[in-house]
Coordinates of C-alpha atoms in Angstrom, one line a residue:
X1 CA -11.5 -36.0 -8.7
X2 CA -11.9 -36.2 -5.0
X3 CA -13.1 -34.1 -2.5
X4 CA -9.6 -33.6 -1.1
X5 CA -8.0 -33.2 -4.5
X6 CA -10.2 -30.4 -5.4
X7 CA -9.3 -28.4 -2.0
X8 CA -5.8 -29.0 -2.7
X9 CA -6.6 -27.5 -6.0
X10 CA -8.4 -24.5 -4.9
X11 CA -5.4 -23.7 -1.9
X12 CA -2.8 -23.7 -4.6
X13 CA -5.0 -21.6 -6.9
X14 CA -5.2 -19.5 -3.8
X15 CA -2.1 -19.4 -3.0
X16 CA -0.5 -18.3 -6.9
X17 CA -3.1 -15.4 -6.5
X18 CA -1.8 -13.9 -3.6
X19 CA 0.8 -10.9 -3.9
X20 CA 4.3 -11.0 -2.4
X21 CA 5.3 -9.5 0.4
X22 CA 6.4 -5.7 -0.3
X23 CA 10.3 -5.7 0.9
X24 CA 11.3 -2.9 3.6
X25 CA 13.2 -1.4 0.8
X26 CA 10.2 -0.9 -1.1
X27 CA 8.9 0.7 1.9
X28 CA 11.7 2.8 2.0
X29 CA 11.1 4.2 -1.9
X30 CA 7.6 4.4 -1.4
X31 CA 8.2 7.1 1.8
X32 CA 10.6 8.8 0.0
X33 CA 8.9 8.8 -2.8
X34 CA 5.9 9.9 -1.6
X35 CA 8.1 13.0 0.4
X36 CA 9.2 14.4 -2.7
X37 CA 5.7 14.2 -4.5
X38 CA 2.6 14.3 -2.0
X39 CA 0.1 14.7 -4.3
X40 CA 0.2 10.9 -4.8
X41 CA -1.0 10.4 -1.2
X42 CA -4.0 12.8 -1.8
X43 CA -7.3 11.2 -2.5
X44 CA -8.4 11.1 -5.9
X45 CA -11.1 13.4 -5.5
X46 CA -8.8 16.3 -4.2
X47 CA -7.2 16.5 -7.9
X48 CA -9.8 18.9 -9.3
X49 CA -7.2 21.6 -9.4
X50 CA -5.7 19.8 -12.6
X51 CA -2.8 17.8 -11.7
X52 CA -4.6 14.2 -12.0
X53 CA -2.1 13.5 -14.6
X54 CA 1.0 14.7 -13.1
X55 CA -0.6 11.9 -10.5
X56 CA -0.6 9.4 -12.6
X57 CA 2.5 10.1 -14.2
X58 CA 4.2 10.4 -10.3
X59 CA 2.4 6.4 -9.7
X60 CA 3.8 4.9 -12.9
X61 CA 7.7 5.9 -12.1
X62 CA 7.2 5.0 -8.6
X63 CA 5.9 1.6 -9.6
X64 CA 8.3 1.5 -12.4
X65 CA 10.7 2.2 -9.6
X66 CA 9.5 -0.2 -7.3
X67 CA 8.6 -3.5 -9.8
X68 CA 12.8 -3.2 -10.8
X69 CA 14.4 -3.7 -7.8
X70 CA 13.7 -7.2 -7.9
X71 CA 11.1 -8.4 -5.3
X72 CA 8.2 -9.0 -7.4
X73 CA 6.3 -7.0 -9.9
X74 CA 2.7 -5.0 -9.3
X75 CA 0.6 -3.1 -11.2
X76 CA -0.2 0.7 -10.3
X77 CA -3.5 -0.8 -9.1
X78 CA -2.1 -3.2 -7.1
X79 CA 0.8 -0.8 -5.7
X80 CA -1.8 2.1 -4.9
X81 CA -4.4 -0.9 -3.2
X82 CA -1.3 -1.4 -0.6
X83 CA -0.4 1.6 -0.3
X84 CA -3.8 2.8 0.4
X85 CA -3.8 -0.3 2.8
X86 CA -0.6 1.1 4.5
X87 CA -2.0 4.2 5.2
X88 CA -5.0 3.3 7.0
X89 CA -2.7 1.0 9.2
X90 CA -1.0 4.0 9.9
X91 CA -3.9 6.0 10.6
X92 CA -5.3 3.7 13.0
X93 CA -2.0 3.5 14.9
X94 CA -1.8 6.9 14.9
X95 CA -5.1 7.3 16.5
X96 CA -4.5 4.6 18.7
X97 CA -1.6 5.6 20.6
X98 CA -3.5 9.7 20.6
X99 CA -6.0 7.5 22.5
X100 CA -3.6 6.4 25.0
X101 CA -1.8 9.4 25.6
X102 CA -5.1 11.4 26.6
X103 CA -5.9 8.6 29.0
X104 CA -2.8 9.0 30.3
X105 CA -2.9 12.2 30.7
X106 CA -6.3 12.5 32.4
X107 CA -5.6 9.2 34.5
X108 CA -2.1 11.9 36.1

């Protein structure tokens, strides 16, 4: 096998790895979702109170939920890895445009 052949290879391989794109209506269910049952945005070291189950139970419907309406299927892992990836985009928005409205104010 050539040199080219094997990097064709190994961008394919690449490629079949990679997870779908999570639909806007997935979005949509995860927000909701996540409005009726907050615990499952809580880090997993706040659960010492005793609801780490309930938790668990809360991410398998959601992802249950989610892998049916017909855009591609995820484990919980995978589901809670971009969810977790949502948040700190969200986060780091959020702190971003705090940043720019203090230097607006202070620039007035």
């Amino acid at each position: 096998m050539q040199r080219g052949d094997q990097l064709v290879d190994a961008i394919l391989v690449s490629v079949d790895k990679r997870d779908f794109k999570t639909h806007p209506h997935q979005w949509s269910t995860i927000v909701d979702f996540g409005e009726e049952h907050p615990t499952i945005f809580r880090p997993q070291f706040k659960h010492g109170d005793g609801d780490a189950r309930q938790n668990a139970i809360c991410w398998e419907n959601l992802v249950q939920s989610l892998n049916s309406m017909g855009f591609g299927f995820r484990s919980v892992e995978k589901w809670k890895m971009a969810v977790g990836r949502w948040k700190s985009k969200v986060k780091a928005k959020a702190a971003q445009l705090r940043i720019e409205s203090q230097k607006l104010v202070v620039d007035v």
